[in-house]
Coordinates of C-alpha atoms in Angstrom, one line a residue:
X1 CA -64.7 77.4 31.4
X2 CA -67.0 80.3 30.7
X3 CA -64.9 82.3 33.1
X4 CA -61.7 81.4 31.3
X5 CA -63.3 82.3 28.0
X6 CA -64.3 85.7 29.4
X7 CA -60.9 86.2 30.7
X8 CA -59.4 85.3 27.3
X9 CA -61.8 87.6 25.5
X10 CA -61.0 90.3 28.0
X11 CA -57.3 89.7 27.4
X12 CA -57.9 89.8 23.7
X13 CA -59.8 93.0 24.0
X14 CA -57.1 94.4 26.1
X15 CA -54.4 93.1 23.7
X16 CA -56.2 94.8 20.9
X17 CA -56.4 98.0 22.9
X18 CA -52.7 98.0 23.9
X19 CA -51.3 97.0 20.4
X20 CA -49.6 100.0 19.1
X21 CA -49.6 101.0 15.4
X22 CA -45.9 101.9 15.6
X23 CA -43.4 100.7 18.3
X24 CA -41.3 103.8 18.1
X25 CA -44.2 106.2 18.4
X26 CA -45.8 104.2 21.2
X27 CA -46.7 106.7 23.9
X28 CA -45.9 106.0 27.5
X29 CA -49.1 104.9 29.2
X30 CA -50.2 104.5 32.8
X31 CA -50.8 100.8 33.8
X32 CA -52.4 99.4 36.8
X33 CA -50.9 96.4 38.6
X34 CA -53.7 94.1 37.5
X35 CA -53.2 95.2 33.9
X36 CA -49.6 94.4 34.0
X37 CA -50.3 90.9 35.4
X38 CA -52.7 90.2 32.6
X39 CA -50.1 91.3 29.9
X40 CA -48.3 88.8 27.8
X41 CA -44.5 88.5 27.9
X42 CA -44.0 90.2 24.6
X43 CA -46.1 93.2 25.7
X44 CA -44.1 93.4 28.9
X45 CA -40.8 93.4 27.0
X46 CA -42.2 96.1 24.8
X47 CA -43.3 98.1 27.8
X48 CA -39.9 97.7 29.4
X49 CA -38.2 98.9 26.3
X50 CA -40.5 101.8 26.1
X51 CA -39.8 102.6 29.8
X52 CA -36.1 102.3 29.3
X53 CA -36.3 104.5 26.2
X54 CA -38.3 107.0 28.2
X55 CA -35.8 106.7 31.1
X56 CA -32.9 107.4 28.7
X57 CA -34.7 110.4 27.3
X58 CA -35.3 111.6 30.8
X59 CA -31.7 111.1 31.6
X60 CA -30.6 112.9 28.5
X61 CA -33.1 115.6 29.2
X62 CA -31.8 115.8 32.8
X63 CA -28.2 115.9 31.6
X64 CA -29.2 118.6 29.1
X65 CA -30.9 120.6 31.8
X66 CA -27.9 120.1 34.1
X67 CA -25.6 121.3 31.3
X68 CA -27.8 124.3 30.8
X69 CA -27.9 125.0 34.5
X70 CA -24.1 124.7 34.6
X71 CA -23.8 127.0 31.6
X72 CA -26.2 129.4 33.2
X73 CA -24.2 129.2 36.4
X74 CA -21.0 129.9 34.5
X75 CA -22.6 132.8 32.6
X76 CA -24.0 134.1 35.9
X77 CA -20.6 133.9 37.5
X78 CA -19.1 135.6 34.4
X79 CA -21.8 138.3 34.6
X80 CA -21.1 138.6 38.4
X81 CA -17.4 139.0 37.7
X82 CA -18.1 141.4 34.9
X83 CA -20.4 143.4 37.2
X84 CA -17.6 143.5 39.8
X85 CA -15.1 144.5 37.2
X86 CA -17.5 147.1 35.9
X87 CA -18.0 148.4 39.4
X88 CA -14.3 148.5 39.9
X89 CA -13.9 150.2 36.5
X90 CA -16.6 152.7 37.4
X91 CA -15.0 153.3 40.8
X92 CA -11.6 153.8 39.1
X93 CA -13.2 156.1 36.4
X94 CA -14.9 158.0 39.2
X95 CA -11.5 158.4 41.0
X96 CA -9.9 159.4 37.7
X97 CA -12.7 161.8 36.9
X98 CA -12.3 163.3 40.4
X99 CA -8.6 163.6 40.0
X100 CA -9.0 165.1 36.5
X101 CA -11.5 167.6 37.9
X102 CA -9.1 168.4 40.7
X103 CA -6.3 168.8 38.2
X104 CA -8.4 171.0 36.0
X105 CA -9.4 173.1 39.0
X106 CA -5.7 173.4 40.0
X107 CA -4.8 174.3 36.4
X108 CA -7.5 176.9 36.3
X109 CA -6.2 178.3 39.5
X110 CA -2.6 178.2 38.2
X111 CA -3.7 179.8 34.9
X112 CA -5.6 182.4 36.7
X113 CA -2.6 183.1 39.0
X114 CA -0.3 183.2 35.9
X115 CA -2.7 185.5 34.1
X116 CA -2.8 187.8 37.1
X117 CA 1.0 187.7 37.3
X118 CA 1.3 188.3 33.6
X119 CA -1.0 191.2 33.9
X120 CA 1.1 192.6 36.7
X121 CA 4.3 191.9 34.6
X122 CA 2.8 193.6 31.6
X123 CA 1.9 196.6 33.7
X124 CA 5.4 196.7 35.1
X125 CA 6.9 196.3 31.6
X126 CA 4.7 199.1 30.3
X127 CA 5.7 201.2 33.2
X128 CA 9.4 200.4 32.6
X129 CA 8.9 201.1 28.9
X130 CA 7.3 204.4 29.7
X131 CA 10.2 205.2 32.1
X132 CA 12.7 204.1 29.5
X133 CA 11.1 206.2 26.9
X134 CA 11.1 209.2 29.3
X135 CA 14.8 208.4 30.0
X136 CA 15.6 208.3 26.3
X137 CA 13.8 211.5 25.7
X138 CA 15.5 213.0 28.7
X139 CA 18.9 211.8 27.5
X140 CA 18.1 213.1 24.0
X141 CA 17.2 216.5 25.5
X142 CA 20.4 216.4 27.6
X143 CA 22.5 215.5 24.6
X144 CA 20.9 218.3 22.7
X145 CA 21.5 220.7 25.5
X146 CA 25.1 219.5 25.8
X147 CA 25.6 219.9 22.1
X148 CA 24.1 223.4 22.2
X149 CA 26.3 224.2 25.3
X150 CA 29.4 222.8 23.5
X151 CA 28.5 224.9 20.5
X152 CA 28.1 228.0 22.7
X153 CA 31.3 227.2 24.5
X154 CA 33.0 226.6 21.2
X155 CA 31.7 229.9 19.8
X156 CA 32.9 231.7 23.0
X157 CA 36.3 230.0 22.7
X158 CA 36.5 231.0 19.0
X159 CA 35.6 234.6 20.0
X160 CA 38.2 234.6 22.7
X161 CA 40.7 232.9 20.3
X162 CA 39.8 235.0 17.3
X163 CA 42.9 237.3 17.6
X164 CA 45.2 234.4 18.2
X165 CA 47.8 232.9 15.9
X166 CA 48.9 229.3 16.4
X167 CA 52.5 228.6 15.4
X168 CA 53.4 224.9 14.7
X169 CA 56.8 223.3 14.4
X170 CA 58.8 225.5 16.8
X171 CA 61.3 223.2 18.5
X172 CA 61.1 222.9 22.3
X173 CA 63.4 225.1 24.3
X174 CA 64.1 227.6 21.5
X175 CA 62.1 230.2 23.4
X176 CA 64.5 230.1 26.4
X177 CA 66.8 232.9 25.0
X178 CA 64.3 235.5 23.8
X179 CA 61.0 234.2 25.2
X180 CA 57.9 233.3 23.1
X181 CA 57.3 236.9 22.1
X182 CA 60.9 237.3 21.0
X183 CA 60.5 234.2 18.8
X184 CA 57.4 235.6 17.2
X185 CA 59.2 238.9 16.4
X186 CA 62.0 236.8 14.9
X187 CA 59.4 234.9 12.7
X188 CA 58.0 238.3 11.5
X189 CA 61.4 239.7 10.8
X190 CA 62.5 236.5 8.9
X191 CA 59.4 236.1 6.8
X192 CA 57.6 239.5 6.8
X193 CA 60.1 242.3 7.2
X194 CA 57.5 245.0 6.5
X195 CA 55.2 243.6 9.2
X196 CA 58.0 243.4 11.8
X197 CA 58.3 247.2 11.6
X198 CA 54.6 247.8 12.0
X199 CA 54.2 249.3 15.4
X200 CA 50.5 248.6 15.6
X201 CA 51.0 244.9 15.8
X202 CA 51.1 244.2 19.5
X203 CA 51.4 240.9 21.2
X204 CA 49.2 240.7 24.3
X205 CA 50.1 237.2 25.3
X206 CA 52.3 234.3 24.2
X207 CA 52.7 230.8 25.5
X208 CA 53.2 227.1 24.7
X209 CA 50.2 224.8 24.8
X210 CA 49.6 222.5 26.5
X211 CA 51.3 224.1 29.5
X212 CA 53.0 220.9 30.6
X213 CA 55.4 219.2 28.1
X214 CA 54.8 215.5 27.6
X215 CA 58.2 213.8 27.0
X216 CA 56.5 211.0 25.1
X217 CA 55.1 213.5 22.7
X218 CA 57.2 213.4 19.5
X219 CA 56.1 216.7 18.1
X220 CA 56.8 220.0 19.8
X221 CA 54.0 221.9 21.5
X222 CA 52.2 224.6 19.7
X223 CA 53.0 228.3 20.3
X224 CA 49.9 230.5 20.8
X225 CA 50.3 234.3 20.1
X226 CA 47.4 236.6 21.1
X227 CA 47.4 239.8 19.2
X228 CA 45.7 243.0 20.1
X229 CA 43.3 243.0 17.1
X230 CA 41.7 240.4 14.8
X231 CA 42.7 242.6 11.8
X232 CA 46.4 242.2 12.6
X233 CA 46.0 238.4 12.9
X234 CA 44.2 238.2 9.5
X235 CA 46.9 240.4 7.9
X236 CA 49.7 238.2 9.1
X237 CA 47.9 235.0 8.0
X238 CA 47.2 236.5 4.6
X239 CA 50.9 237.2 4.2
X240 CA 51.6 233.6 5.3
X241 CA 49.3 232.2 2.7
X242 CA 50.8 234.3 -0.1
X243 CA 54.4 233.4 1.0
X244 CA 53.4 229.7 1.5
X245 CA 56.8 228.7 2.9
X246 CA 57.3 230.0 6.5
X247 CA 60.6 229.4 8.3
X248 CA 62.3 230.0 11.7
X249 CA 66.0 230.0 11.5
X250 CA 65.8 228.2 8.3
X251 CA 63.4 225.4 9.6
X252 CA 59.9 225.2 8.2
X253 CA 57.0 226.1 10.5
X254 CA 53.3 226.8 10.0
X255 CA 51.1 229.7 11.0
X256 CA 47.4 229.1 11.5
X257 CA 44.4 230.6 13.2
X258 CA 43.7 229.4 16.7
X259 CA 40.3 227.6 17.1
X260 CA 38.3 225.7 19.7
X261 CA 38.6 221.9 19.6
X262 CA 35.0 221.7 18.2
X263 CA 35.8 224.1 15.4
X264 CA 39.1 222.3 14.6
X265 CA 37.2 219.1 14.2
X266 CA 34.7 220.7 11.9
X267 CA 37.5 222.2 9.8
X268 CA 39.3 218.8 9.7
X269 CA 36.2 217.2 8.2
X270 CA 36.5 219.5 5.2
X271 CA 40.1 218.4 4.6
X272 CA 39.6 215.5 2.2
X273 CA 37.1 217.3 0.2
X274 CA 39.3 220.4 0.0
X275 CA 42.2 218.2 -1.2
X276 CA 40.2 216.8 -4.1
X277 CA 39.0 220.3 -5.0
X278 CA 42.6 221.6 -4.9
X279 CA 43.7 218.8 -7.2
X280 CA 41.0 220.0 -9.7
X281 CA 42.0 223.7 -9.5
X282 CA 38.8 224.7 -7.7
X283 CA 40.8 227.0 -5.3
X284 CA 39.3 225.7 -2.0
X285 CA 39.6 227.6 1.2
X286 CA 38.3 226.8 4.7
X287 CA 36.9 230.0 6.0
X288 CA 36.4 231.1 9.6
X289 CA 35.2 229.3 11.6
X290 CA 34.5 226.1 9.6
X291 CA 33.1 227.0 6.2
X292 CA 34.2 225.5 2.8
X293 CA 34.7 227.9 -0.1
X294 CA 35.7 227.0 -3.6
X295 CA 35.3 228.2 -7.2
X296 CA 32.7 226.4 -9.4
X297 CA 32.0 227.5 -13.0
X298 CA 33.5 230.9 -12.3
X299 CA 31.6 231.5 -9.1
X300 CA 32.7 231.3 -5.5
X301 CA 30.5 228.9 -3.5
X302 CA 30.5 228.7 0.3
X303 CA 29.0 225.9 2.4
X304 CA 28.4 225.7 6.2
X305 CA 27.6 222.0 6.2
X306 CA 28.3 218.8 4.2
X307 CA 24.5 218.3 3.7
X308 CA 24.2 221.6 1.9
X309 CA 27.3 220.7 -0.2
X310 CA 25.7 217.3 -1.2
X311 CA 22.5 219.1 -2.2
X312 CA 24.4 221.5 -4.4
X313 CA 26.7 218.7 -5.9
X314 CA 23.5 216.7 -6.9
X315 CA 22.7 219.6 -9.3
X316 CA 26.2 219.7 -10.9
X317 CA 27.0 216.4 -12.7
X318 CA 30.7 217.4 -13.2
X319 CA 31.2 218.3 -9.6
X320 CA 29.2 215.2 -8.6
X321 CA 31.6 213.0 -10.6
X322 CA 34.6 214.8 -9.0
X323 CA 33.5 214.4 -5.4
X324 CA 31.6 211.1 -5.7
X325 CA 34.3 208.9 -4.0
X326 CA 35.1 211.3 -1.2
X327 CA 31.5 212.0 -0.3
X328 CA 30.7 208.3 -0.4
X329 CA 33.6 207.6 2.0
X330 CA 32.3 210.4 4.3
X331 CA 28.8 208.9 4.3
X332 CA 30.2 205.4 5.3
X333 CA 32.4 207.0 8.0
X334 CA 29.4 208.7 9.6
X335 CA 27.3 205.6 9.3
X336 CA 30.0 203.6 11.3
X337 CA 30.1 206.3 13.9
X338 CA 26.3 206.2 14.2
X339 CA 26.4 202.4 14.6
X340 CA 29.0 202.6 17.4
X341 CA 26.8 205.0 19.3

């Protein structure tokens, strides 16, 4: 009995020791096999519940840890994939950068080549421009030389033709009977009887011009009479101007001085201006070789060029008003000729 009492007291002591203050907060304790045998049934159930709760917590913790491990594995896989993709991207970027560098180098090389070629082209263009400028200057010098030569030739022709009289309007074939000289003598006898008897008036040469007759030409060729002196030519032309109407066998003809083509063109350019001056009683005349003469405010004015005439007209309001239209037309005509050149 005393032993049983001691055992019961020991169990009570142990019971007191094991009784928790709160079941939920009861910590898991380590029990020996002898202790478990001495426990009461209620305490065992409580211990089992505690173990089950702990086991559940452990399982939940284990599951949580597995989930975390799985998440970490997925994240690690994602990181690994990202690393691989990053490596691929880096490799691709490296390839692209290399290609870009190569392209830039090629572009630099191309630009350098183009720059060199442009430099060469600019030098060639500059050389061509210099040559063109030299050619233009050479052409201008040649044109000026040609103009001077034409002027000299024209002057020589005018000097040669100075004793000549040109007869216009003589029908073709009329000279067959008496010859060209005979026709000229007939003209003098019909229009200037006093001159026809002048023995000093000698004809050195007489011919049609051009030498070959063009059947398509509607007007007859001119007759050129070369006299022995200029004085006789001027005397005959003066008489013709005074008589105004010159005829041959009753048909009207004209007597004019014989000029070079250059001088004829220069004289024609005065024609419109002379016509306006004639309509305003300014007594215009075209003097040898191509000068315009007319009366203005009681004085005889003579001009060698239209530029000199324009400068003079600018100082005479009445004359400026008279010649305004014809001078403006002449300016436009020369402007169009310059544009065509």
